[in-house]
Amino acid sequence: MKIELKNVSLRFDDKPDLLRDVNLTIEKGDFLLIRGPSGCGKTSLLRLLNRLADPVGGEILFDGQLSEDDEVTSLRRRIAYVQQTPVMLEGNVRENLLFGSLFRSAGDVRPDDAKLRNRMNSLLLDDVGLDDVASNLSVGQQQRVALIRTMLTGPDVLLCDEPTSALDPDSARLVEESIEDMCADDSVSVVMVTHGTYQPEKAEYRVFEIQQGEGLMEVAS
């Protein structure tokens, strides 16, 4: 999927512009890091990319089509969003991981427990059971469960809002490597908001900075 932002601006109520005249092209398989101070609009940019918010100016094109012409639910299946604060559905870990498969095409195979277990172990969730209540997990564990749930849906674009913010360094690096593998091996486009100095090791990437009320500037990686 190709996404194009053309002179996109965003503001809420009568407040000053949060984003102004943003121009950005995301090609299939791109890996973008978005940086900037707190409150500058990084998360809002992600929300624009899967239509959780709509611009007040400019236009967003998905494969050459205006965003308002896309059916929102279908669009969000292709553009997955992993929030900084994970959202756990009522039920156990297994039910949370399989939630996305309820909306996949009939020809897709529902992952079995062995596949789910392998995914969890790869992100240091060995001590979490599939029957454990998801809402009882730590924030760091919930972050990883939410990421696996998203990965299992096979998105075209993965939007990540500081997906390792609650993780220790070892767990954070495993999550980062998993995301890099999706980009490098499956040509999934990744747009990741980060405050840190993270630099992907397994995927080519570009770095952009946002200043509140201004556009998006590409900087040297």
mmCIF file of C-alpha atoms in Angstrom:
data_model
loop_
_atom_site.group_PDB
_atom_site.id
_atom_site.type_symbol
_atom_site.label_atom_id
_atom_site.label_comp_id
_atom_site.label_asym_id
_atom_site.label_seq_id
_atom_site.Cartn_x
_atom_site.Cartn_y
_atom_site.Cartn_z
ATOM 1 C CA MET A 1 0.000 0.000 0.000
ATOM 2 C CA LYS A 2 1.197 3.481 -0.883
ATOM 3 C CA ILE A 3 0.130 6.370 1.365
ATOM 4 C CA GLU A 4 0.508 10.013 0.387
ATOM 5 C CA LEU A 5 -0.078 13.054 2.597
ATOM 6 C CA LYS A 6 -0.389 16.276 0.629
ATOM 7 C CA ASN A 7 -0.339 19.569 2.564
ATOM 8 C CA VAL A 8 -2.153 17.929 5.462
ATOM 9 C CA SER A 9 -3.071 20.051 8.487
ATOM 10 C CA LEU A 10 -4.724 19.058 11.754
ATOM 11 C CA ARG A 11 -6.153 21.000 14.662
ATOM 12 C CA PHE A 12 -8.697 20.362 17.369
ATOM 13 C CA ASP A 13 -11.534 22.756 18.198
ATOM 14 C CA ASP A 14 -10.325 26.368 18.125
ATOM 15 C CA LYS A 15 -6.741 25.581 19.088
ATOM 16 C CA PRO A 16 -3.742 26.428 16.876
ATOM 17 C CA ASP A 17 -2.712 23.915 14.209
ATOM 18 C CA LEU A 18 -1.114 20.817 15.682
ATOM 19 C CA LEU A 19 0.209 19.759 12.269
ATOM 20 C CA ARG A 20 0.542 22.108 9.317
ATOM 21 C CA ASP A 21 1.197 21.383 5.644
ATOM 22 C CA VAL A 22 2.581 17.888 6.196
ATOM 23 C CA ASN A 23 3.831 16.216 3.016
ATOM 24 C CA LEU A 24 4.871 12.584 3.170
ATOM 25 C CA THR A 25 4.934 9.546 0.896
ATOM 26 C CA ILE A 26 5.065 6.047 2.396
ATOM 27 C CA GLU A 27 5.913 3.332 -0.104
ATOM 28 C CA LYS A 28 5.403 -0.393 0.383
ATOM 29 C CA GLY A 29 8.105 -1.737 2.702
ATOM 30 C CA ASP A 30 9.244 1.658 4.029
ATOM 31 C CA PHE A 31 10.439 1.947 7.644
ATOM 32 C CA LEU A 32 9.906 5.433 9.087
ATOM 33 C CA LEU A 33 10.860 6.717 12.529
ATOM 34 C CA ILE A 34 8.920 9.767 13.769
ATOM 35 C CA ARG A 35 10.556 11.868 16.475
ATOM 36 C CA GLY A 36 9.780 15.120 18.244
ATOM 37 C CA PRO A 37 8.956 16.591 21.668
ATOM 38 C CA SER A 38 5.920 15.536 23.670
ATOM 39 C CA GLY A 39 2.668 17.000 22.409
ATOM 40 C CA CYS A 40 4.008 17.924 18.979
ATOM 41 C CA GLY A 41 1.565 15.705 17.061
ATOM 42 C CA LYS A 42 3.408 12.398 16.585
ATOM 43 C CA THR A 43 0.506 10.262 17.806
ATOM 44 C CA SER A 44 -1.967 12.428 15.898
ATOM 45 C CA LEU A 45 -0.013 11.719 12.710
ATOM 46 C CA LEU A 46 -0.489 7.981 13.272
ATOM 47 C CA ARG A 47 -4.186 8.512 13.872
ATOM 48 C CA LEU A 48 -4.456 10.361 10.556
ATOM 49 C CA LEU A 49 -2.822 7.455 8.758
ATOM 50 C CA ASN A 50 -5.611 5.018 9.625
ATOM 51 C CA ARG A 51 -8.448 7.558 9.855
ATOM 52 C CA LEU A 52 -8.918 7.687 13.592
ATOM 53 C CA ALA A 53 -8.668 11.404 12.842
ATOM 54 C CA ASP A 54 -9.305 13.359 9.653
ATOM 55 C CA PRO A 55 -7.335 16.395 8.464
ATOM 56 C CA VAL A 56 -8.796 19.889 8.411
ATOM 57 C CA GLY A 57 -6.754 20.699 5.335
ATOM 58 C CA GLY A 58 -4.982 18.865 2.540
ATOM 59 C CA GLU A 59 -5.649 15.292 1.498
ATOM 60 C CA ILE A 60 -4.524 11.734 2.243
ATOM 61 C CA LEU A 61 -4.352 9.208 -0.580
ATOM 62 C CA PHE A 62 -4.310 5.444 -0.155
ATOM 63 C CA ASP A 63 -3.083 3.759 -3.335
ATOM 64 C CA GLY A 64 -4.026 6.929 -5.169
ATOM 65 C CA GLN A 65 -7.536 7.224 -3.721
ATOM 66 C CA LEU A 66 -8.758 9.921 -1.344
ATOM 67 C CA SER A 67 -9.037 8.641 2.208
ATOM 68 C CA GLU A 68 -12.705 9.550 2.525
ATOM 69 C CA ASP A 69 -13.438 7.239 -0.403
ATOM 70 C CA ASP A 70 -12.145 4.212 1.520
ATOM 71 C CA GLU A 71 -14.364 2.083 3.694
ATOM 72 C CA VAL A 72 -12.913 2.751 7.147
ATOM 73 C CA THR A 73 -13.135 -0.753 8.632
ATOM 74 C CA SER A 74 -11.467 -2.323 5.602
ATOM 75 C CA LEU A 75 -8.771 0.350 5.658
ATOM 76 C CA ARG A 76 -7.965 -0.272 9.323
ATOM 77 C CA ARG A 77 -7.561 -3.992 8.690
ATOM 78 C CA ARG A 78 -4.765 -3.123 6.282
ATOM 79 C CA ILE A 79 -3.271 -0.340 8.409
ATOM 80 C CA ALA A 80 -2.822 -1.706 11.931
ATOM 81 C CA TYR A 81 -2.205 0.565 14.913
ATOM 82 C CA VAL A 82 -0.315 -0.521 18.043
ATOM 83 C CA GLN A 83 -0.958 2.096 20.715
ATOM 84 C CA GLN A 84 1.491 3.098 23.428
ATOM 85 C CA THR A 85 -1.059 2.159 26.088
ATOM 86 C CA PRO A 86 -2.140 -1.376 25.136
ATOM 87 C CA VAL A 87 -5.823 -2.251 24.954
ATOM 88 C CA MET A 88 -6.750 -5.670 26.294
ATOM 89 C CA LEU A 89 -10.141 -7.124 25.486
ATOM 90 C CA GLU A 90 -12.162 -8.894 28.138
ATOM 91 C CA GLY A 91 -11.076 -12.517 28.355
ATOM 92 C CA ASN A 92 -7.865 -14.529 28.370
ATOM 93 C CA VAL A 93 -4.637 -14.126 26.419
ATOM 94 C CA ARG A 94 -5.662 -16.661 23.771
ATOM 95 C CA GLU A 95 -8.902 -14.793 23.054
ATOM 96 C CA ASN A 96 -7.001 -11.539 22.747
ATOM 97 C CA LEU A 97 -4.447 -12.998 20.349
ATOM 98 C CA LEU A 98 -7.114 -14.590 18.163
ATOM 99 C CA PHE A 99 -9.416 -11.579 18.062
ATOM 100 C CA GLY A 100 -8.027 -10.350 14.762
ATOM 101 C CA SER A 101 -8.595 -13.733 13.100
ATOM 102 C CA LEU A 102 -12.354 -13.248 13.528
ATOM 103 C CA PHE A 103 -12.194 -10.593 10.818
ATOM 104 C CA ARG A 104 -9.911 -12.339 8.356
ATOM 105 C CA SER A 105 -11.074 -13.993 5.142
ATOM 106 C CA ALA A 106 -12.572 -17.470 5.289
ATOM 107 C CA GLY A 107 -9.557 -18.950 3.550
ATOM 108 C CA ASP A 108 -7.146 -17.965 6.303
ATOM 109 C CA VAL A 109 -6.075 -20.509 8.894
ATOM 110 C CA ARG A 110 -6.712 -19.698 12.546
ATOM 111 C CA PRO A 111 -3.432 -20.022 14.514
ATOM 112 C CA ASP A 112 -3.349 -22.999 16.897
ATOM 113 C CA ASP A 113 -2.022 -22.928 20.441
ATOM 114 C CA ALA A 114 1.435 -24.110 19.355
ATOM 115 C CA LYS A 115 1.842 -21.176 16.976
ATOM 116 C CA LEU A 116 0.589 -18.729 19.585
ATOM 117 C CA ARG A 117 2.968 -20.218 22.153
ATOM 118 C CA ASN A 118 5.932 -19.891 19.790
ATOM 119 C CA ARG A 119 5.095 -16.256 19.114
ATOM 120 C CA MET A 120 4.834 -15.515 22.814
ATOM 121 C CA ASN A 121 8.065 -17.295 23.687
ATOM 122 C CA SER A 122 9.921 -15.345 20.986
ATOM 123 C CA LEU A 123 9.054 -12.136 22.852
ATOM 124 C CA LEU A 124 9.981 -13.441 26.310
ATOM 125 C CA LEU A 125 6.404 -14.207 27.341
ATOM 126 C CA ASP A 126 7.303 -17.721 28.487
ATOM 127 C CA ASP A 127 5.771 -17.069 31.904
ATOM 128 C CA VAL A 128 2.402 -15.985 30.488
ATOM 129 C CA GLY A 129 -0.241 -18.650 29.921
ATOM 130 C CA LEU A 130 -2.774 -18.624 27.103
ATOM 131 C CA ASP A 131 -5.518 -19.024 29.711
ATOM 132 C CA ASP A 132 -4.274 -16.125 31.863
ATOM 133 C CA VAL A 133 -6.614 -13.156 32.162
ATOM 134 C CA ALA A 134 -5.189 -10.569 29.780
ATOM 135 C CA SER A 135 -6.105 -7.547 31.903
ATOM 136 C CA ASN A 136 -4.042 -8.957 34.804
ATOM 137 C CA LEU A 137 -0.785 -8.825 32.837
ATOM 138 C CA SER A 138 1.790 -6.098 33.378
ATOM 139 C CA VAL A 139 1.812 -3.187 30.941
ATOM 140 C CA GLY A 140 4.962 -4.539 29.299
ATOM 141 C CA GLN A 141 3.370 -7.952 28.827
ATOM 142 C CA GLN A 142 0.216 -6.371 27.456
ATOM 143 C CA GLN A 143 2.304 -4.370 24.965
ATOM 144 C CA ARG A 144 3.782 -7.576 23.586
ATOM 145 C CA VAL A 145 0.442 -9.385 23.482
ATOM 146 C CA ALA A 146 -1.070 -6.437 21.596
ATOM 147 C CA LEU A 147 1.807 -6.485 19.103
ATOM 148 C CA ILE A 148 1.481 -10.232 18.459
ATOM 149 C CA ARG A 149 -2.289 -9.829 18.011
ATOM 150 C CA THR A 150 -1.638 -7.167 15.404
ATOM 151 C CA MET A 151 1.078 -9.134 13.616
ATOM 152 C CA LEU A 152 -1.206 -12.152 13.279
ATOM 153 C CA THR A 153 -3.640 -10.114 11.166
ATOM 154 C CA GLY A 154 -1.011 -9.680 8.446
ATOM 155 C CA PRO A 155 -1.329 -5.897 7.904
ATOM 156 C CA ASP A 156 0.089 -3.985 4.941
ATOM 157 C CA VAL A 157 1.119 -1.094 7.195
ATOM 158 C CA LEU A 158 2.062 -1.200 10.881
ATOM 159 C CA LEU A 159 1.748 1.981 12.949
ATOM 160 C CA CYS A 160 3.581 1.794 16.282
ATOM 161 C CA ASP A 161 3.361 4.406 19.023
ATOM 162 C CA GLU A 162 6.406 3.782 21.222
ATOM 163 C CA PRO A 163 5.777 0.009 21.352
ATOM 164 C CA THR A 164 8.686 -0.663 23.740
ATOM 165 C CA SER A 165 8.076 2.136 26.261
ATOM 166 C CA ALA A 166 7.301 -0.253 29.144
ATOM 167 C CA LEU A 167 9.881 -2.930 28.299
ATOM 168 C CA ASP A 168 13.308 -3.792 29.653
ATOM 169 C CA PRO A 169 16.178 -3.541 27.130
ATOM 170 C CA ASP A 170 16.221 -7.262 26.229
ATOM 171 C CA SER A 171 12.472 -7.428 25.639
ATOM 172 C CA ALA A 172 12.542 -4.120 23.762
ATOM 173 C CA ARG A 173 15.194 -5.352 21.353
ATOM 174 C CA LEU A 174 13.239 -8.550 20.612
ATOM 175 C CA VAL A 175 10.132 -6.491 19.830
ATOM 176 C CA GLU A 176 12.146 -4.178 17.608
ATOM 177 C CA GLU A 177 13.675 -7.119 15.759
ATOM 178 C CA SER A 178 10.230 -8.650 15.184
ATOM 179 C CA ILE A 179 8.993 -5.396 13.680
ATOM 180 C CA GLU A 180 12.123 -5.061 11.550
ATOM 181 C CA ASP A 181 11.644 -8.625 10.276
ATOM 182 C CA MET A 182 8.074 -7.828 9.207
ATOM 183 C CA CYS A 183 9.385 -4.908 7.203
ATOM 184 C CA ALA A 184 12.413 -6.626 5.690
ATOM 185 C CA ASP A 185 10.891 -10.075 5.038
ATOM 186 C CA ASP A 186 7.221 -9.322 4.355
ATOM 187 C CA SER A 187 7.493 -5.780 2.919
ATOM 188 C CA VAL A 188 5.186 -4.442 5.634
ATOM 189 C CA SER A 189 5.478 -0.656 5.856
ATOM 190 C CA VAL A 190 6.307 0.523 9.381
ATOM 191 C CA VAL A 191 5.760 3.980 10.862
ATOM 192 C CA MET A 192 7.091 4.117 14.417
ATOM 193 C CA VAL A 193 6.902 6.982 16.905
ATOM 194 C CA THR A 194 9.885 7.009 19.232
ATOM 195 C CA HIS A 195 11.451 9.384 21.752
ATOM 196 C CA GLY A 196 14.698 7.465 21.919
ATOM 197 C CA THR A 197 17.749 6.872 19.758
ATOM 198 C CA TYR A 198 16.548 3.541 18.362
ATOM 199 C CA GLN A 199 18.050 2.675 14.981
ATOM 200 C CA PRO A 200 16.789 -0.405 13.107
ATOM 201 C CA GLU A 201 19.537 -2.914 12.372
ATOM 202 C CA LYS A 202 17.694 -5.231 9.977
ATOM 203 C CA ALA A 203 15.765 -2.786 7.805
ATOM 204 C CA GLU A 204 16.589 0.382 5.887
ATOM 205 C CA TYR A 205 14.875 3.368 7.484
ATOM 206 C CA ARG A 206 14.253 7.108 7.321
ATOM 207 C CA VAL A 207 13.939 9.529 10.238
ATOM 208 C CA PHE A 208 11.501 12.453 10.429
ATOM 209 C CA GLU A 209 11.038 15.136 13.055
ATOM 210 C CA ILE A 210 7.897 17.083 13.934
ATOM 211 C CA GLN A 211 7.669 20.458 15.623
ATOM 212 C CA GLN A 212 4.218 21.486 16.847
ATOM 213 C CA GLY A 213 2.380 23.626 14.338
ATOM 214 C CA GLU A 214 4.894 22.875 11.623
ATOM 215 C CA GLY A 215 5.442 20.287 8.936
ATOM 216 C CA LEU A 216 7.430 17.067 8.866
ATOM 217 C CA MET A 217 11.175 17.289 8.196
ATOM 218 C CA GLU A 218 13.374 14.388 7.129
ATOM 219 C CA VAL A 219 16.686 14.330 8.986
ATOM 220 C CA ALA A 220 19.880 12.337 8.589
ATOM 221 C CA SER A 221 19.550 8.835 10.021
#
